[in-house]
PDB file of C-alpha atoms in Angstrom:
ATOM      1  CA  MET Y   1      31.196  52.939 -70.330  1.00  0.00           C
ATOM      2  CA  ASN Y   2      31.925  56.926 -69.652  1.00  0.00           C
ATOM      3  CA  GLY Y   3      30.701  57.751 -65.932  1.00  0.00           C
ATOM      4  CA  HIS Y   4      30.639  61.589 -66.334  1.00  0.00           C
ATOM      5  CA  VAL Y   5      26.838  62.908 -66.141  1.00  0.00           C
ATOM      6  CA  LYS Y   6      26.448  65.519 -68.362  1.00  0.00           C
ATOM      7  CA  VAL Y   7      24.940  69.278 -66.857  1.00  0.00           C
ATOM      8  CA  ALA Y   8      22.245  70.245 -68.606  1.00  0.00           C
ATOM      9  CA  PHE Y   9      22.553  73.641 -67.620  1.00  0.00           C
ATOM     10  CA  GLU Y  10      25.604  76.709 -66.750  1.00  0.00           C
ATOM     11  CA  GLN Y  11      25.936  76.464 -62.544  1.00  0.00           C
ATOM     12  CA  ARG Y  12      25.469  80.686 -62.360  1.00  0.00           C
ATOM     13  CA  VAL Y  13      22.398  82.419 -62.754  1.00  0.00           C
ATOM     14  CA  PHE Y  14      22.948  85.600 -64.964  1.00  0.00           C
ATOM     15  CA  THR Y  15      20.468  88.590 -66.468  1.00  0.00           C
ATOM     16  CA  VAL Y  16      18.970  89.533 -69.816  1.00  0.00           C
ATOM     17  CA  PRO Y  17      17.831  92.451 -71.020  1.00  0.00           C
ATOM     18  CA  LEU Y  18      13.870  91.591 -72.015  1.00  0.00           C
ATOM     19  CA  ASP Y  19      14.270  92.830 -75.549  1.00  0.00           C
ATOM     20  CA  GLN Y  20      16.805  89.992 -75.543  1.00  0.00           C
ATOM     21  CA  LEU Y  21      14.249  86.601 -74.912  1.00  0.00           C
ATOM     22  CA  LEU Y  22      12.267  85.585 -77.574  1.00  0.00           C
ATOM     23  CA  PRO Y  23       9.297  83.097 -76.267  1.00  0.00           C
ATOM     24  CA  THR Y  24       8.352  80.155 -77.609  1.00  0.00           C
ATOM     25  CA  LYS Y  25       5.150  79.333 -77.078  1.00  0.00           C
ATOM     26  CA  ARG Y  26       1.862  81.097 -76.849  1.00  0.00           C
ATOM     27  CA  LEU Y  27       0.568  82.464 -73.607  1.00  0.00           C
ATOM     28  CA  PRO Y  28      -3.278  80.979 -72.894  1.00  0.00           C
ATOM     29  CA  LYS Y  29      -6.022  84.365 -73.714  1.00  0.00           C
ATOM     30  CA  GLY Y  30      -7.033  85.402 -69.542  1.00  0.00           C
ATOM     31  CA  LEU Y  31      -4.184  84.530 -68.334  1.00  0.00           C
ATOM     32  CA  GLU Y  32      -3.965  87.942 -66.150  1.00  0.00           C
ATOM     33  CA  ALA Y  33      -6.963  86.890 -64.514  1.00  0.00           C
ATOM     34  CA  SER Y  34      -6.076  83.545 -63.066  1.00  0.00           C
ATOM     35  CA  VAL Y  35      -4.985  83.299 -59.998  1.00  0.00           C
ATOM     36  CA  LYS Y  36      -1.196  80.916 -60.168  1.00  0.00           C
ATOM     37  CA  TYR Y  37      -0.239  84.522 -62.484  1.00  0.00           C
ATOM     38  CA  ARG Y  38      -1.877  86.748 -60.224  1.00  0.00           C
ATOM     39  CA  ARG Y  39       0.564  84.961 -56.888  1.00  0.00           C
ATOM     40  CA  ILE Y  40       3.527  84.800 -59.753  1.00  0.00           C
ATOM     41  CA  ALA Y  41       2.764  88.217 -60.384  1.00  0.00           C
ATOM     42  CA  ALA Y  42       2.559  89.052 -56.810  1.00  0.00           C
ATOM     43  CA  SER Y  43       5.166  87.047 -55.935  1.00  0.00           C
ATOM     44  CA  VAL Y  44       7.619  88.893 -58.391  1.00  0.00           C
ATOM     45  CA  GLY Y  45       6.426  92.298 -57.768  1.00  0.00           C
ATOM     46  CA  GLU Y  46       6.747  91.146 -53.334  1.00  0.00           C
ATOM     47  CA  ILE Y  47      10.090  89.547 -53.748  1.00  0.00           C
ATOM     48  CA  GLY Y  48      11.326  89.574 -56.940  1.00  0.00           C
ATOM     49  CA  VAL Y  49      12.476  85.830 -59.103  1.00  0.00           C
ATOM     50  CA  ILE Y  50      12.902  83.598 -57.496  1.00  0.00           C
ATOM     51  CA  GLU Y  51      13.434  80.740 -59.409  1.00  0.00           C
ATOM     52  CA  PRO Y  52      15.881  82.279 -63.260  1.00  0.00           C
ATOM     53  CA  LEU Y  53      14.246  81.931 -66.346  1.00  0.00           C
ATOM     54  CA  SER Y  54      15.738  79.000 -67.943  1.00  0.00           C
ATOM     55  CA  VAL Y  55      16.991  80.140 -71.667  1.00  0.00           C
ATOM     56  CA  ALA Y  56      18.860  79.126 -74.669  1.00  0.00           C
ATOM     57  CA  ARG Y  57      21.729  80.836 -75.947  1.00  0.00           C
ATOM     58  CA  GLN Y  58      20.500  82.171 -79.713  1.00  0.00           C
ATOM     59  CA  LYS Y  59      23.024  83.416 -82.991  1.00  0.00           C
ATOM     60  CA  GLY Y  60      23.101  87.340 -82.388  1.00  0.00           C
ATOM     61  CA  GLY Y  61      22.904  87.761 -78.964  1.00  0.00           C
ATOM     62  CA  SER Y  62      19.752  86.772 -78.375  1.00  0.00           C
ATOM     63  CA  TYR Y  63      17.724  83.890 -75.724  1.00  0.00           C
ATOM     64  CA  LEU Y  64      15.094  81.453 -76.288  1.00  0.00           C
ATOM     65  CA  ILE Y  65      12.736  80.971 -73.604  1.00  0.00           C
ATOM     66  CA  LEU Y  66      12.628  77.161 -72.034  1.00  0.00           C
ATOM     67  CA  ASP Y  67      11.032  78.029 -69.424  1.00  0.00           C
ATOM     68  CA  GLY Y  68       9.303  80.805 -67.708  1.00  0.00           C
ATOM     69  CA  HIS Y  69       6.687  82.507 -70.021  1.00  0.00           C
ATOM     70  CA  VAL Y  70       4.627  83.039 -67.312  1.00  0.00           C
ATOM     71  CA  ARG Y  71       7.622  84.784 -64.804  1.00  0.00           C
ATOM     72  CA  LEU Y  72       8.482  87.064 -67.962  1.00  0.00           C
ATOM     73  CA  MET Y  73       5.064  88.553 -68.605  1.00  0.00           C
ATOM     74  CA  ALA Y  74       5.032  89.226 -64.564  1.00  0.00           C
ATOM     75  CA  LEU Y  75       8.083  91.072 -64.798  1.00  0.00           C
ATOM     76  CA  ARG Y  76       6.742  93.268 -68.044  1.00  0.00           C
ATOM     77  CA  ALA Y  77       3.598  93.852 -65.956  1.00  0.00           C
ATOM     78  CA  HIS Y  78       5.771  95.453 -62.772  1.00  0.00           C
ATOM     79  CA  ASP Y  79       8.215  97.680 -65.926  1.00  0.00           C
ATOM     80  CA  ALA Y  80      11.167  95.344 -65.325  1.00  0.00           C
ATOM     81  CA  THR Y  81      14.002  95.444 -67.582  1.00  0.00           C
ATOM     82  CA  GLU Y  82      16.033  92.005 -67.290  1.00  0.00           C
ATOM     83  CA  ALA Y  83      16.351  88.782 -66.203  1.00  0.00           C
ATOM     84  CA  PRO Y  84      17.385  86.329 -64.007  1.00  0.00           C
ATOM     85  CA  CYS Y  85      18.253  83.694 -66.059  1.00  0.00           C
ATOM     86  CA  ILE Y  86      20.133  80.096 -66.663  1.00  0.00           C
ATOM     87  CA  LEU Y  87      21.817  78.963 -69.302  1.00  0.00           C
ATOM     88  CA  ALA Y  88      20.504  75.496 -70.648  1.00  0.00           C
ATOM     89  CA  HIS Y  89      23.191  73.587 -73.139  1.00  0.00           C
ATOM     90  CA  ASP Y  90      20.939  71.844 -75.482  1.00  0.00           C
ATOM     91  CA  ASP Y  91      18.407  74.307 -77.671  1.00  0.00           C
ATOM     92  CA  GLU Y  92      15.882  71.955 -77.882  1.00  0.00           C
ATOM     93  CA  ALA Y  93      12.714  72.739 -75.011  1.00  0.00           C
ATOM     94  CA  PHE Y  94      12.123  68.516 -75.968  1.00  0.00           C
ATOM     95  CA  THR Y  95      15.197  68.244 -73.926  1.00  0.00           C
ATOM     96  CA  TYR Y  96      14.877  70.367 -71.377  1.00  0.00           C
ATOM     97  CA  ASN Y  97      10.784  69.377 -69.983  1.00  0.00           C
ATOM     98  CA  LYS Y  98      13.034  65.620 -69.570  1.00  0.00           C
ATOM     99  CA  ARG Y  99      14.837  67.555 -66.778  1.00  0.00           C
ATOM    100  CA  VAL Y 100      12.452  69.939 -65.600  1.00  0.00           C
ATOM    101  CA  ASN Y 101      10.898  68.967 -62.225  1.00  0.00           C
ATOM    102  CA  ARG Y 102       7.093  69.522 -62.949  1.00  0.00           C
ATOM    103  CA  LEU Y 103       5.667  68.429 -59.405  1.00  0.00           C
ATOM    104  CA  ALA Y 104       4.059  72.192 -58.392  1.00  0.00           C
ATOM    105  CA  VAL Y 105       3.939  70.888 -54.403  1.00  0.00           C
ATOM    106  CA  ILE Y 106       7.606  70.190 -54.737  1.00  0.00           C
ATOM    107  CA  GLN Y 107       8.961  72.769 -56.640  1.00  0.00           C
ATOM    108  CA  GLU Y 108       6.740  75.260 -54.605  1.00  0.00           C
ATOM    109  CA  HIS Y 109       8.741  73.467 -51.362  1.00  0.00           C
ATOM    110  CA  TYR Y 110      11.226  74.262 -52.783  1.00  0.00           C
ATOM    111  CA  MET Y 111      10.207  77.940 -53.581  1.00  0.00           C
ATOM    112  CA  ILE Y 112       9.676  78.473 -50.567  1.00  0.00           C
ATOM    113  CA  VAL Y 113      13.030  77.122 -49.197  1.00  0.00           C
ATOM    114  CA  ARG Y 114      14.984  79.600 -50.858  1.00  0.00           C
ATOM    115  CA  ALA Y 115      12.987  82.446 -50.705  1.00  0.00           C
ATOM    116  CA  LEU Y 116      13.365  81.804 -47.100  1.00  0.00           C
ATOM    117  CA  GLU Y 117      17.061  81.285 -46.969  1.00  0.00           C
ATOM    118  CA  ARG Y 118      17.858  84.320 -48.379  1.00  0.00           C
ATOM    119  CA  GLY Y 119      15.985  86.536 -45.437  1.00  0.00           C
ATOM    120  CA  VAL Y 120      12.104  86.232 -46.625  1.00  0.00           C
ATOM    121  CA  SER Y 121       9.913  86.844 -44.338  1.00  0.00           C
ATOM    122  CA  GLU Y 122       6.587  84.470 -43.884  1.00  0.00           C
ATOM    123  CA  GLU Y 123       4.801  87.230 -43.611  1.00  0.00           C
ATOM    124  CA  LYS Y 124       6.018  88.623 -46.983  1.00  0.00           C
ATOM    125  CA  LEU Y 125       6.516  85.450 -48.591  1.00  0.00           C
ATOM    126  CA  ALA Y 126       2.357  84.801 -47.483  1.00  0.00           C
ATOM    127  CA  ARG Y 127       1.808  87.747 -49.078  1.00  0.00           C
ATOM    128  CA  ALA Y 128       3.091  87.698 -51.955  1.00  0.00           C
ATOM    129  CA  LEU Y 129       1.736  84.255 -52.881  1.00  0.00           C
ATOM    130  CA  ASP Y 130      -1.881  85.382 -51.037  1.00  0.00           C
ATOM    131  CA  VAL Y 131      -2.039  83.170 -48.200  1.00  0.00           C
ATOM    132  CA  ASP Y 132      -1.964  82.439 -45.258  1.00  0.00           C
ATOM    133  CA  THR Y 133       1.679  82.243 -42.533  1.00  0.00           C
ATOM    134  CA  LYS Y 134       0.433  78.924 -40.838  1.00  0.00           C
ATOM    135  CA  VAL Y 135       0.295  77.506 -44.313  1.00  0.00           C
ATOM    136  CA  ILE Y 136       3.840  79.331 -45.918  1.00  0.00           C
ATOM    137  CA  ARG Y 137       4.953  76.989 -42.291  1.00  0.00           C
ATOM    138  CA  GLN Y 138       3.441  73.841 -43.461  1.00  0.00           C
ATOM    139  CA  ARG Y 139       4.502  74.002 -46.809  1.00  0.00           C
ATOM    140  CA  ARG Y 140       8.279  75.114 -45.771  1.00  0.00           C
ATOM    141  CA  HIS Y 141       8.590  71.560 -44.030  1.00  0.00           C
ATOM    142  CA  LEU Y 142       6.177  69.357 -46.805  1.00  0.00           C
ATOM    143  CA  LEU Y 143       9.561  67.268 -46.676  1.00  0.00           C
ATOM    144  CA  ASN Y 144       9.863  66.863 -42.590  1.00  0.00           C
ATOM    145  CA  GLY Y 145       9.455  62.562 -41.536  1.00  0.00           C
ATOM    146  CA  ILE Y 146       9.584  61.657 -45.513  1.00  0.00           C
ATOM    147  CA  SER Y 147      12.678  59.234 -46.693  1.00  0.00           C
ATOM    148  CA  ARG Y 148      15.041  61.125 -48.717  1.00  0.00           C
ATOM    149  CA  ASP Y 149      14.249  58.156 -51.048  1.00  0.00           C
ATOM    150  CA  VAL Y 150      10.453  58.645 -51.635  1.00  0.00           C
ATOM    151  CA  ALA Y 151      11.652  61.831 -52.746  1.00  0.00           C
ATOM    152  CA  GLU Y 152      13.134  60.947 -54.699  1.00  0.00           C
ATOM    153  CA  LEU Y 153      11.089  58.424 -55.996  1.00  0.00           C
ATOM    154  CA  LEU Y 154       8.325  61.292 -56.535  1.00  0.00           C
ATOM    155  CA  LYS Y 155      10.338  64.381 -56.740  1.00  0.00           C
ATOM    156  CA  ASP Y 156       8.286  64.296 -59.925  1.00  0.00           C
ATOM    157  CA  LYS Y 157       4.820  62.961 -59.682  1.00  0.00           C
ATOM    158  CA  PRO Y 158       1.672  64.887 -59.119  1.00  0.00           C
ATOM    159  CA  VAL Y 159       1.418  63.755 -55.027  1.00  0.00           C
ATOM    160  CA  GLY Y 160      -0.352  66.611 -52.744  1.00  0.00           C
ATOM    161  CA  HIS Y 161       0.310  68.233 -49.754  1.00  0.00           C
ATOM    162  CA  VAL Y 162      -2.048  65.514 -47.410  1.00  0.00           C
ATOM    163  CA  ALA Y 163      -0.759  62.730 -49.078  1.00  0.00           C
ATOM    164  CA  PHE Y 164       2.884  63.358 -47.872  1.00  0.00           C
ATOM    165  CA  GLN Y 165       1.155  63.848 -44.103  1.00  0.00           C
ATOM    166  CA  LYS Y 166      -0.338  60.306 -44.755  1.00  0.00           C
ATOM    167  CA  LEU Y 167       3.297  59.148 -45.354  1.00  0.00           C
ATOM    168  CA  ARG Y 168       5.063  60.747 -42.584  1.00  0.00           C
ATOM    169  CA  LYS Y 169       3.044  58.707 -40.376  1.00  0.00           C
ATOM    170  CA  MET Y 170       4.741  55.924 -41.538  1.00  0.00           C
ATOM    171  CA  LYS Y 171       8.094  54.364 -41.319  1.00  0.00           C
ATOM    172  CA  ALA Y 172      10.970  54.640 -43.977  1.00  0.00           C
ATOM    173  CA  ILE Y 173      10.243  51.710 -44.934  1.00  0.00           C
ATOM    174  CA  ARG Y 174       6.678  51.470 -45.490  1.00  0.00           C
ATOM    175  CA  GLN Y 175       6.729  55.313 -46.943  1.00  0.00           C
ATOM    176  CA  LEU Y 176       9.622  53.245 -49.684  1.00  0.00           C
ATOM    177  CA  GLU Y 177       6.788  50.742 -50.152  1.00  0.00           C
ATOM    178  CA  VAL Y 178       3.971  52.861 -50.696  1.00  0.00           C
ATOM    179  CA  ALA Y 179       5.750  55.068 -53.017  1.00  0.00           C
ATOM    180  CA  GLU Y 180       6.136  52.490 -55.046  1.00  0.00           C
ATOM    181  CA  LEU Y 181       2.943  51.323 -55.244  1.00  0.00           C
ATOM    182  CA  MET Y 182       1.114  54.744 -55.586  1.00  0.00           C
ATOM    183  CA  ILE Y 183       4.058  54.502 -59.056  1.00  0.00           C
ATOM    184  CA  SER Y 184       2.978  51.275 -59.601  1.00  0.00           C
ATOM    185  CA  ALA Y 185      -0.646  52.235 -60.080  1.00  0.00           C
ATOM    186  CA  ASN Y 186      -0.330  55.536 -61.295  1.00  0.00           C
ATOM    187  CA  ASN Y 187      -2.264  56.865 -58.514  1.00  0.00           C
ATOM    188  CA  PHE Y 188      -1.428  59.376 -56.096  1.00  0.00           C
ATOM    189  CA  THR Y 189      -4.059  60.897 -54.428  1.00  0.00           C
ATOM    190  CA  SER Y 190      -4.721  61.496 -50.987  1.00  0.00           C
ATOM    191  CA  SER Y 191      -7.762  58.516 -51.027  1.00  0.00           C
ATOM    192  CA  TYR Y 192      -5.041  56.139 -51.794  1.00  0.00           C
ATOM    193  CA  ALA Y 193      -2.390  57.265 -49.566  1.00  0.00           C
ATOM    194  CA  ARG Y 194      -5.030  57.267 -46.858  1.00  0.00           C
ATOM    195  CA  ALA Y 195      -6.196  53.605 -47.599  1.00  0.00           C
ATOM    196  CA  LEU Y 196      -2.771  52.549 -48.393  1.00  0.00           C
ATOM    197  CA  LEU Y 197      -2.094  53.954 -44.524  1.00  0.00           C
ATOM    198  CA  ALA Y 198      -5.066  52.230 -43.261  1.00  0.00           C
ATOM    199  CA  THR Y 199      -3.753  49.159 -44.353  1.00  0.00           C
ATOM    200  CA  THR Y 200       0.055  49.531 -42.483  1.00  0.00           C
ATOM    201  CA  LYS Y 201       0.808  47.123 -40.146  1.00  0.00           C
ATOM    202  CA  SER Y 202       1.054  48.221 -36.533  1.00  0.00           C
ATOM    203  CA  ASP Y 203       4.843  48.044 -36.778  1.00  0.00           C
ATOM    204  CA  ASP Y 204       5.323  49.820 -39.972  1.00  0.00           C
ATOM    205  CA  LEU Y 205       3.505  53.197 -38.294  1.00  0.00           C
ATOM    206  CA  HIS Y 206       5.504  55.651 -36.447  1.00  0.00           C
ATOM    207  CA  LYS Y 207       2.331  56.476 -33.448  1.00  0.00           C
ATOM    208  CA  PRO Y 208      -0.221  53.106 -34.208  1.00  0.00           C
ATOM    209  CA  GLU Y 209      -2.318  53.825 -31.003  1.00  0.00           C
ATOM    210  CA  ARG Y 210      -3.029  57.169 -32.221  1.00  0.00           C
ATOM    211  CA  HIS Y 211      -4.073  55.234 -35.755  1.00  0.00           C
ATOM    212  CA  ALA Y 212      -5.749  52.725 -34.162  1.00  0.00           C
ATOM    213  CA  MET Y 213      -8.290  54.968 -32.577  1.00  0.00           C
ATOM    214  CA  ALA Y 214      -8.169  57.486 -35.763  1.00  0.00           C
ATOM    215  CA  THR Y 215      -9.653  54.319 -37.413  1.00  0.00           C
ATOM    216  CA  GLY Y 216     -11.977  52.797 -35.310  1.00  0.00           C
ATOM    217  CA  LEU Y 217     -11.830  49.598 -37.180  1.00  0.00           C
ATOM    218  CA  SER Y 218     -10.625  45.917 -34.187  1.00  0.00           C
ATOM    219  CA  PRO Y 219      -7.491  44.414 -34.596  1.00  0.00           C
ATOM    220  CA  GLU Y 220      -9.141  41.307 -36.042  1.00  0.00           C
ATOM    221  CA  GLN Y 221     -10.672  43.953 -39.055  1.00  0.00           C
ATOM    222  CA  MET Y 222      -6.553  45.429 -39.839  1.00  0.00           C
ATOM    223  CA  GLU Y 223      -5.616  41.816 -39.719  1.00  0.00           C
ATOM    224  CA  ARG Y 224      -8.376  41.074 -42.149  1.00  0.00           C
ATOM    225  CA  LEU Y 225      -7.558  44.749 -44.440  1.00  0.00           C
ATOM    226  CA  GLU Y 226      -4.100  44.110 -44.070  1.00  0.00           C
ATOM    227  CA  ARG Y 227      -4.489  40.742 -45.792  1.00  0.00           C
ATOM    228  CA  GLU Y 228      -6.683  41.668 -48.282  1.00  0.00           C
ATOM    229  CA  MET Y 229      -5.191  44.759 -49.325  1.00  0.00           C
ATOM    230  CA  ALA Y 230      -1.536  43.072 -49.161  1.00  0.00           C
ATOM    231  CA  GLU Y 231      -3.444  40.254 -51.621  1.00  0.00           C
ATOM    232  CA  LEU Y 232      -4.639  42.738 -54.007  1.00  0.00           C
ATOM    233  CA  ASN Y 233      -1.272  44.383 -54.403  1.00  0.00           C
ATOM    234  CA  THR Y 234       0.489  41.316 -55.169  1.00  0.00           C
ATOM    235  CA  ASP Y 235      -2.306  40.262 -57.649  1.00  0.00           C
ATOM    236  CA  TYR Y 236      -1.477  43.592 -59.583  1.00  0.00           C
ATOM    237  CA  LYS Y 237       2.712  43.625 -59.321  1.00  0.00           C
ATOM    238  CA  GLU Y 238       2.040  40.116 -61.549  1.00  0.00           C
ATOM    239  CA  LEU Y 239      -0.575  41.549 -63.772  1.00  0.00           C
ATOM    240  CA  GLU Y 240       1.120  45.047 -64.058  1.00  0.00           C
ATOM    241  CA  THR Y 241       4.711  41.989 -64.695  1.00  0.00           C
ATOM    242  CA  SER Y 242       3.070  40.928 -67.577  1.00  0.00           C
ATOM    243  CA  TYR Y 243       0.564  43.888 -69.133  1.00  0.00           C
ATOM    244  CA  GLY Y 244       3.268  44.650 -71.583  1.00  0.00           C
ATOM    245  CA  ASP Y 245       2.868  40.438 -73.061  1.00  0.00           C
ATOM    246  CA  ASP Y 246      -0.180  40.802 -72.591  1.00  0.00           C
ATOM    247  CA  MET Y 247      -0.326  44.192 -75.300  1.00  0.00           C
ATOM    248  CA  LEU Y 248       1.895  42.751 -77.682  1.00  0.00           C
ATOM    249  CA  VAL Y 249       0.171  39.307 -77.694  1.00  0.00           C
ATOM    250  CA  LEU Y 250      -3.357  41.384 -78.159  1.00  0.00           C
ATOM    251  CA  VAL Y 251      -1.786  43.837 -81.214  1.00  0.00           C
ATOM    252  CA  VAL Y 252       0.263  41.054 -83.300  1.00  0.00           C
ATOM    253  CA  ALA Y 253      -3.631  38.798 -82.861  1.00  0.00           C
ATOM    254  CA  SER Y 254      -5.681  42.089 -83.494  1.00  0.00           C
ATOM    255  CA  GLY Y 255      -3.294  42.735 -86.579  1.00  0.00           C
ATOM    256  CA  PHE Y 256      -3.822  38.920 -88.157  1.00  0.00           C
ATOM    257  CA  LEU Y 257      -7.431  39.091 -87.659  1.00  0.00           C
ATOM    258  CA  GLU Y 258      -7.863  42.517 -89.151  1.00  0.00           C
ATOM    259  CA  ARG Y 259      -5.910  41.026 -92.023  1.00  0.00           C
ATOM    260  CA  MET Y 260      -8.194  37.885 -92.306  1.00  0.00           C
ATOM    261  CA  LEU Y 261     -11.660  39.714 -91.862  1.00  0.00           C
ATOM    262  CA  SER Y 262     -10.915  42.258 -94.578  1.00  0.00           C
ATOM    263  CA  LYS Y 263     -10.914  38.798 -97.068  1.00  0.00           C
ATOM    264  CA  PRO Y 264     -15.085  38.831 -98.040  1.00  0.00           C
ATOM    265  CA  GLU Y 265     -14.523  35.398 -97.977  1.00  0.00           C
ATOM    266  CA  ILE Y 266     -13.211  34.692 -94.175  1.00  0.00           C
ATOM    267  CA  GLU Y 267     -15.834  37.018 -93.220  1.00  0.00           C
ATOM    268  CA  ARG Y 268     -19.183  35.756 -95.351  1.00  0.00           C
ATOM    269  CA  PHE Y 269     -18.023  32.334 -94.006  1.00  0.00           C
ATOM    270  CA  LEU Y 270     -17.855  32.781 -90.339  1.00  0.00           C
ATOM    271  CA  ASP Y 271     -21.355  34.979 -91.095  1.00  0.00           C
ATOM    272  CA  SER Y 272     -22.741  31.597 -92.565  1.00  0.00           C
ATOM    273  CA  ARG Y 273     -20.607  29.398 -89.821  1.00  0.00           C
ATOM    274  CA  HIS Y 274     -19.472  31.089 -86.897  1.00  0.00           C
ATOM    275  CA  PRO Y 275     -21.474  34.720 -86.511  1.00  0.00           C
ATOM    276  CA  GLU Y 276     -20.231  34.340 -82.343  1.00  0.00           C
ATOM    277  CA  PHE Y 277     -17.002  34.356 -83.295  1.00  0.00           C
ATOM    278  CA  LEU Y 278     -16.923  36.460 -85.584  1.00  0.00           C
ATOM    279  CA  GLU Y 279     -18.463  39.358 -83.565  1.00  0.00           C
ATOM    280  CA  ASN Y 280     -15.768  38.283 -80.920  1.00  0.00           C
ATOM    281  CA  PHE Y 281     -13.442  38.794 -84.358  1.00  0.00           C
ATOM    282  CA  ARG Y 282     -14.549  41.897 -84.600  1.00  0.00           C
ATOM    283  CA  SER Y 283     -14.617  43.025 -81.355  1.00  0.00           C
ATOM    284  CA  ILE Y 284     -10.994  42.567 -80.414  1.00  0.00           C
ATOM    285  CA  VAL Y 285     -10.279  44.756 -83.610  1.00  0.00           C
ATOM    286  CA  GLN Y 286     -12.391  47.082 -82.467  1.00  0.00           C
ATOM    287  CA  ALA Y 287     -10.674  47.756 -78.836  1.00  0.00           C
ATOM    288  CA  ALA Y 288      -7.567  46.754 -80.250  1.00  0.00           C
ATOM    289  CA  SER Y 289      -8.368  50.569 -82.745  1.00  0.00           C
ATOM    290  CA  LEU Y 290      -9.488  52.445 -79.833  1.00  0.00           C
ATOM    291  CA  ASP Y 291      -6.619  51.889 -77.809  1.00  0.00           C
ATOM    292  CA  HIS Y 292      -4.281  53.362 -80.527  1.00  0.00           C
ATOM    293  CA  ALA Y 293      -6.317  55.915 -81.501  1.00  0.00           C
ATOM    294  CA  SER Y 294      -5.956  57.455 -77.734  1.00  0.00           C
ATOM    295  CA  GLY Y 295      -2.886  56.522 -77.362  1.00  0.00           C
ATOM    296  CA  VAL Y 296      -1.471  58.081 -80.438  1.00  0.00           C
ATOM    297  CA  ASN Y 297      -3.899  61.269 -79.435  1.00  0.00           C
TER     298      ASN Y 297
END
């Protein structure tokens, strides 16, 4: 097996005139009025572009924009003539999107850290992002106390600031367990992180005495809650393991039932002799059809 990993982008930033950049999608109407655009435009005007645009070279000297359409719009609004870019080796946006970190909070953290390392002050960043300097400090230290393995696991997941605050109270091993549970359940909300924190054993917490005071639960109640949560997690993992096989059986069975019910003589027979079976068969076929339709959309 070839052990070399193909690098998706060139390892340098270069500037491209704006008139040589070709968009690959149309931005929605009214984007200028959105909070996202105003923040990006303010940031570009205050400190310039922190994250270079990602482009693919085309014949004739032009470049397709793979990521950075809103930044390009902000640059044009500030009468810029060129943009910092990184060049992708593959010109397909589909391929590129698999390599992009789409987690806003993590991406924002890295951008803030990068800007601060370049000498941009917290006050200037706060003005650019239209937030308080306290928020900049919080987002700068987002991953403080977070295990590297956990940060890697959650880098492309929609985890919010509050969830990271809950994770920070746990030791590294428990952080990893919670991160895996959140991924398995596809639930990254702060309430779910809070519930997992509440069922964390004292030995897995950095400051268990504070946690006990915050929950207001007795040791017996905490023990029962931890036991019930552990049983629930075990049941969930068992369901997750068997989900693929169960879905395959359902698809095969529903296909067979659909073909069987397409024959009028069989449907008439079931309707006259076993109407309850016919109703159940129809429900199975309908449920499988709805699942397929939702997956296609």
